[in-house]
C-alpha positions in Angstrom: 21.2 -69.3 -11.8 20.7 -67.5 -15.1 16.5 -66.9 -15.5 16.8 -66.3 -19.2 19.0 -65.9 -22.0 18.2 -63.9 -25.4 20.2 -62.7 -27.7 20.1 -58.8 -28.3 21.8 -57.7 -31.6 24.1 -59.6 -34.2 26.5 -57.2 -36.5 29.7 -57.1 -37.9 32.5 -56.1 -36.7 33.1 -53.4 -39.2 30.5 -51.4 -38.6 31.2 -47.6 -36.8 29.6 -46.4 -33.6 27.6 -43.7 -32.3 26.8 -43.4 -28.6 24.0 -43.9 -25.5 23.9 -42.9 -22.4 23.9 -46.0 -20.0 24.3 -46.9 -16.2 26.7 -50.1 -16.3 29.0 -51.3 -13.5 31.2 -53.6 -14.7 31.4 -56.9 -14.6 34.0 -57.5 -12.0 31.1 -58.2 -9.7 29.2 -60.8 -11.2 28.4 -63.9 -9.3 30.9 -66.6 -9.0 30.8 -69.5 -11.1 30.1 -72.8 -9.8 33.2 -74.6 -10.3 36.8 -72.8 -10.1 38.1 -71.7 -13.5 40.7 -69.4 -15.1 39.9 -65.6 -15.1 40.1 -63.2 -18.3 39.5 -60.0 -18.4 36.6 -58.9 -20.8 35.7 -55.3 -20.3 35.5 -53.3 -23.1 33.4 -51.2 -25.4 31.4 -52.5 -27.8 30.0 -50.8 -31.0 27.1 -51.3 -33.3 25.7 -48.8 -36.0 24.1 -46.5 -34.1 24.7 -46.6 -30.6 27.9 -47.3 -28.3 27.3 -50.0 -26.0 28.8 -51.3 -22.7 29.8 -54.7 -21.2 28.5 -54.7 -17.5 25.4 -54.6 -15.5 22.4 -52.4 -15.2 19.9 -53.0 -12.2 16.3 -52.8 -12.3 12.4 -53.7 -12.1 10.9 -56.0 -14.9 7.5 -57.8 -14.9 7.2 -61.5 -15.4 4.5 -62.7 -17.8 2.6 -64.3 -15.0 2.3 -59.8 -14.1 4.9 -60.4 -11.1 6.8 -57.6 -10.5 10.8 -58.9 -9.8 13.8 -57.3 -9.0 16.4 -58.1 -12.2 20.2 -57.6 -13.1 20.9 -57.4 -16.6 24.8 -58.9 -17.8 25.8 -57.2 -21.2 28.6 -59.3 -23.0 30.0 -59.3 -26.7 30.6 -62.1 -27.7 33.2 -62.9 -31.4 31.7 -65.5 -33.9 33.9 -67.5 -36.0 32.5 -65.5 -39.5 34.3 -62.3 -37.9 31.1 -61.0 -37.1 29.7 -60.7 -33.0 26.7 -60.0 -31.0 25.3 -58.9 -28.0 24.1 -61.3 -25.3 22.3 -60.3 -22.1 21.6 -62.6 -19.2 18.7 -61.9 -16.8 18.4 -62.7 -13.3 16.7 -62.0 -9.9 18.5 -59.3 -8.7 20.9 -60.1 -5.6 19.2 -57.7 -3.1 16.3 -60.3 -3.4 18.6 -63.1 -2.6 20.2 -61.0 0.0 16.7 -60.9 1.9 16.7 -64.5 1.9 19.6 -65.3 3.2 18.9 -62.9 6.1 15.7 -65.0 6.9 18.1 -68.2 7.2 20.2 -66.8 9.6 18.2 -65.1 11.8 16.3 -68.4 12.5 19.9 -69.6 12.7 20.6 -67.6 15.6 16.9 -67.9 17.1 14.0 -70.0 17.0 12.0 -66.9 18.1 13.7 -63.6 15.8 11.1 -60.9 17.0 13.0 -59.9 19.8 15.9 -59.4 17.3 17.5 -56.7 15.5 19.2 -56.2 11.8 22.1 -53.9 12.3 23.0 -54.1 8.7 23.2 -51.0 6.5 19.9 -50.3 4.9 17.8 -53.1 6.8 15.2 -51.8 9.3 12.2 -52.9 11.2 10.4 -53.3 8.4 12.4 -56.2 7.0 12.6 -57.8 10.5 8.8 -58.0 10.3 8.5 -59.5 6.8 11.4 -62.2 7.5 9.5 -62.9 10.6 6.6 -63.4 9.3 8.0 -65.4 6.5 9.2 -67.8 8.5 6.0 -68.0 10.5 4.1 -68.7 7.2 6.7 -71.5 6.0 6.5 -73.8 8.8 2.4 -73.2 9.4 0.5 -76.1 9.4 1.0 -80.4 10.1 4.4 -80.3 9.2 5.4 -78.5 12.6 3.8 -81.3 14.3 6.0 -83.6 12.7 9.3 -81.7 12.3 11.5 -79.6 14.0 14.0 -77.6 12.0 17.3 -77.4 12.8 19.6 -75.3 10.1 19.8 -73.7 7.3 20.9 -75.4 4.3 20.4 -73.2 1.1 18.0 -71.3 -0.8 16.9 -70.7 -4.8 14.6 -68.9 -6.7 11.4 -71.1 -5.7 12.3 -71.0 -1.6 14.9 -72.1 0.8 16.2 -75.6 2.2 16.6 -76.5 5.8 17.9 -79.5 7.6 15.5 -81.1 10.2 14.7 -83.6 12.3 11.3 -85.9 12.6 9.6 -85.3 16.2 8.7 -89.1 16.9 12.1 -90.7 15.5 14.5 -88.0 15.2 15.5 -88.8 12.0 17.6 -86.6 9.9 15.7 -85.3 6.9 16.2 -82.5 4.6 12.8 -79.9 3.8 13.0 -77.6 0.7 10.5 -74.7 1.6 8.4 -74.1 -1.9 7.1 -70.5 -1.9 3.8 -70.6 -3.5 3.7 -66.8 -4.6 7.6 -67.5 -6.3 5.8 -70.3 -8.4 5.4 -69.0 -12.3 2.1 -69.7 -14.0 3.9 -72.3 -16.1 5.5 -74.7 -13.1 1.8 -75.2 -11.8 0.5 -78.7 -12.4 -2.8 -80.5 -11.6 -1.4 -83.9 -10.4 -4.2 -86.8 -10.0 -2.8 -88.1 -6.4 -1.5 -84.4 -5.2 -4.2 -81.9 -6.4 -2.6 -78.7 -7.9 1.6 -78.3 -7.3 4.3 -77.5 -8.3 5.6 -79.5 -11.4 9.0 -79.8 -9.3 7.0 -82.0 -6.2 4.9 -83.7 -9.2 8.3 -84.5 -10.8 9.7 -85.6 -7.5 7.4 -87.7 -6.3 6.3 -90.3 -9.3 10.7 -90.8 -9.5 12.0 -93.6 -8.1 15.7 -94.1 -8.8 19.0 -94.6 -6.4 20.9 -92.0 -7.7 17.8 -89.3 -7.5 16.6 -87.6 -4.4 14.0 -89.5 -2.2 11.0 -87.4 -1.4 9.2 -88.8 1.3 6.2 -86.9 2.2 4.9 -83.3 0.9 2.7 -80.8 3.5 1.6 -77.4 2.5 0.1 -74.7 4.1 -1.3 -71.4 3.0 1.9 -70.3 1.9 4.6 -73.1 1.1 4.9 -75.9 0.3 7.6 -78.1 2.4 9.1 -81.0 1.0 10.8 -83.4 3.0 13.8 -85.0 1.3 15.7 -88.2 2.6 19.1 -86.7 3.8 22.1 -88.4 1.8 25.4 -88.6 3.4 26.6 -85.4 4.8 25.2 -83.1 2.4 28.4 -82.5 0.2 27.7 -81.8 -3.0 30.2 -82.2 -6.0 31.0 -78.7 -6.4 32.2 -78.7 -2.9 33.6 -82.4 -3.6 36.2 -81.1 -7.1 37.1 -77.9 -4.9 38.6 -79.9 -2.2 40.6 -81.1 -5.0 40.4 -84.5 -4.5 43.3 -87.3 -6.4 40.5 -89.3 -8.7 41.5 -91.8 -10.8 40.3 -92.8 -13.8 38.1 -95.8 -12.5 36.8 -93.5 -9.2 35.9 -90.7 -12.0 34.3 -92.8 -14.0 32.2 -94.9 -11.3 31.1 -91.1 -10.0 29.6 -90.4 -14.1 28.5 -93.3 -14.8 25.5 -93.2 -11.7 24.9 -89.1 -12.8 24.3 -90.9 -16.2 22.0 -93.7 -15.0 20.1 -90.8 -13.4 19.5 -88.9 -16.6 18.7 -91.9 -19.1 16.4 -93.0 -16.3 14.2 -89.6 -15.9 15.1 -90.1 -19.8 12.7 -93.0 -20.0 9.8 -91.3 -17.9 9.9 -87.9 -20.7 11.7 -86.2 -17.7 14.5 -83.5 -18.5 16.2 -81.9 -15.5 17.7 -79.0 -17.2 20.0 -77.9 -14.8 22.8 -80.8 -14.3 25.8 -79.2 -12.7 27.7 -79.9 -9.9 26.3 -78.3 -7.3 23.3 -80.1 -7.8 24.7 -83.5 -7.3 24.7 -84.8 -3.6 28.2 -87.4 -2.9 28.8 -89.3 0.3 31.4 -90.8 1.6 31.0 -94.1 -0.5 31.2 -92.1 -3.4 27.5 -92.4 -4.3 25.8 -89.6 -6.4 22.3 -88.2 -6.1 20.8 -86.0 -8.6 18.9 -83.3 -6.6 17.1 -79.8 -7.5 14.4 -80.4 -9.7 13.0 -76.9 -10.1 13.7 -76.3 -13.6 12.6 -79.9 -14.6 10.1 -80.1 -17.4 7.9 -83.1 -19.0 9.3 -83.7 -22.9 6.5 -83.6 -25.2 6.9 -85.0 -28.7 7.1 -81.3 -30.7 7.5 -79.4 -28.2 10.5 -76.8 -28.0 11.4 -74.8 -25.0 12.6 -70.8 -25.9 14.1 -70.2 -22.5 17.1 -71.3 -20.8 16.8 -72.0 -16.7 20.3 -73.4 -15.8 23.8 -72.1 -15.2 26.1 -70.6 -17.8 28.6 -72.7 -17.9 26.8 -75.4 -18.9 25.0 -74.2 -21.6 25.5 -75.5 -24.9 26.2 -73.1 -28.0 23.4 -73.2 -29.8 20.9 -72.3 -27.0 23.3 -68.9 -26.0 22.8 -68.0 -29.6 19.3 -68.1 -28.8 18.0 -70.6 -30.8 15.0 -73.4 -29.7 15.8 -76.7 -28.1 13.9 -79.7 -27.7 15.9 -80.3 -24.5 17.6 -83.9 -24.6 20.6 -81.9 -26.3 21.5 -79.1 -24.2 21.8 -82.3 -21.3 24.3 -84.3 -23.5 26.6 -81.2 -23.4 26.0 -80.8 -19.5 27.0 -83.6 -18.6 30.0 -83.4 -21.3 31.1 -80.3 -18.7 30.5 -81.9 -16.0 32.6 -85.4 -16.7 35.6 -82.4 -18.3 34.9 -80.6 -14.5 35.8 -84.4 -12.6 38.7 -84.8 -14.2 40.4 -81.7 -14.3 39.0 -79.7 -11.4 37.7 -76.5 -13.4 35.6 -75.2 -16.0 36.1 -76.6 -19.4 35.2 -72.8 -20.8 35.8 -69.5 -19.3 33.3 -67.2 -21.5 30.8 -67.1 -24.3 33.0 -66.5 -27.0 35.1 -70.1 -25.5 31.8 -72.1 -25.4 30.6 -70.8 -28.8 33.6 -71.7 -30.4 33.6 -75.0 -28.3 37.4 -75.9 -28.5 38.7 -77.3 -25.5 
């Protein structure tokens, strides 16, 4: 997921070029989109009045308003307006060594309930990050919820924690727990809720929703560390992403039956001032019935009559054109051309755009 979007330079096209010095990879390596799609090549030199600048990647430290230090990658692209004129976009993100440590967490409990007697082998992975994965996963299952749960696998992970399938001690029912990471939660996703005391606005979010085609929470523990969310499980955990890329033969009726409860979903958080802000596909739950369930609510915000947001949280190929060009949204807007991707994405099993430039000129 892209953490924020701006919009670095804006010239035309005319103009000469001097030249900077700059460590850029390209941008062969950039993560995969969510949905299959056609590929273009689009490495080349760009040029402004001054300075010569590069399409690709440069890796580094940045510091989040809240004073977190993170880990970013920063995506250079040009992108062609229709006046003849272009500009310079940049996308930053978490940088993929963060995500990298994750993921080693997950599987190591994978392989073990117990890890300490294990060993990384990987490249560039030492005692050091055996200990800290260890002791993360000590600190994320502290506390009443390992009473009443026992996890079983790994499911996925995002910027705020991980997710794990598990199972309730006195039933054994199948229940999914998304592991919250207090010290990942920004200043601004921290919410004083009247029944829940202070939380993340995702679990406040959650937890007042009531709808069939949204995810069920069903209780929330927390320890000095985490949160953990427990989640009713809904069918066998496919998600649509996974659904379109088994490239399924869906009919009009069958496409439109899928959309139309992924719409009920949004004009009902709609009516409580809720907006997700990060509809794709691979954060919609299907089962075998072909019923929907809107999940991942940790880049859903409270609408406020006024208020604009100035940053976008999703994915890039759903973004609408006038929030790459780095202009304010009230929010409701930038959904209506999600899920106008999306219902394009059911029905033809790819990406409706495959760049910038494509979505800012928005002609399919």
């Amino acid at each position: 997921q892209w953490a924020a979007l701006s919009v670095i330079h804006n010239a035309k096209s005319q103009e000469s070029s001097g030249q900077v010095n700059s460590a850029v990879g390209p941008l062969t390596d950039m993560p995969a989109t969510s949905t299959p799609k056609k590929q273009k090549a689009n490495e080349h030199i760009l040029s402004s009045h001054t300075t010569r600048i590069l399409e690709g990647r440069v890796e580094g430290c940045g510091y989040h308003r809240d004073g977190t230090r993170v880990e970013v990658q920063c995506d250079v692209c040009r992108s062609n307006l229709p006046d003849g004129s272009f500009m310079f976009c940049v996308w930053i993100k978490r940088s993929s060594q963060q995500g990298a440590l994750l993921q080693t967490d997950l599987l190591l409990q994978n392989q073990s309930g117990n890890s300490s007697g294990k060993r990384i082998d990987e490249a560039g992975v030492g005692e050091v990050l055996r200990s800290t994965v260890d002791l993360e996963h000590s600190r994320a299952c502290d506390g009443q919820f390992e009473e009443e749960y026992q996890p079983i696998r790994a499911v996925g992970k995002g910027a705020f924690g991980f997710v794990w399938k598990a199972i309730r001690r006195c039933n054994e029912q199948e229940v999914i727990v998304k592991f919250i990471s207090k010290a990942r939660i920004v200043s601004d996703c921290w919410v004083d809720d009247p029944m829940l005391g202070r939380v993340s606005q995702e679990i406040a979010i959650l937890t007042r929703v009531q709808h069939h085609n949204i995810v069920k929470v069903l209780e929330v523990f927390e320890n000095g560390s985490y949160f953990q969310m427990v989640m009713e499980k809904h069918g066998d955990g496919l998600d649509l992403f996974e659904f379109i890329d088994m490239q399924p033969r869906l009919d009009e009726p069958l496409t439109s039956y899928i959309f139309r409860q992924i719409v009920a979903a949004v004009f009902y958080l709609r009516c409580k001032n809720i907006i997700h802000r990060d509809i794709k596909d691979e954060n919609i739950i299907i089962d075998k019935c072909f019923h929907i369930r809107l999940i991942d609510f940790g880049s859903a915000a409270i609408l406020v009559p006024g208020k604009l947001f100035y940053h976008f949280c999703g994915t890039l190929e759903y973004c609408s054109p006038e929030v790459l060009q780095g202009n304010p949204y009230k929010g409701p807007e930038l959904e209506m051309w999600s899920l106008g991707v999306l219902l394009y994405t059911l029905l033809f099993s790819e990406n409706p755009f495959c760049d910038v430039g494509e979505i800012l000129d928005a002609k399919l």
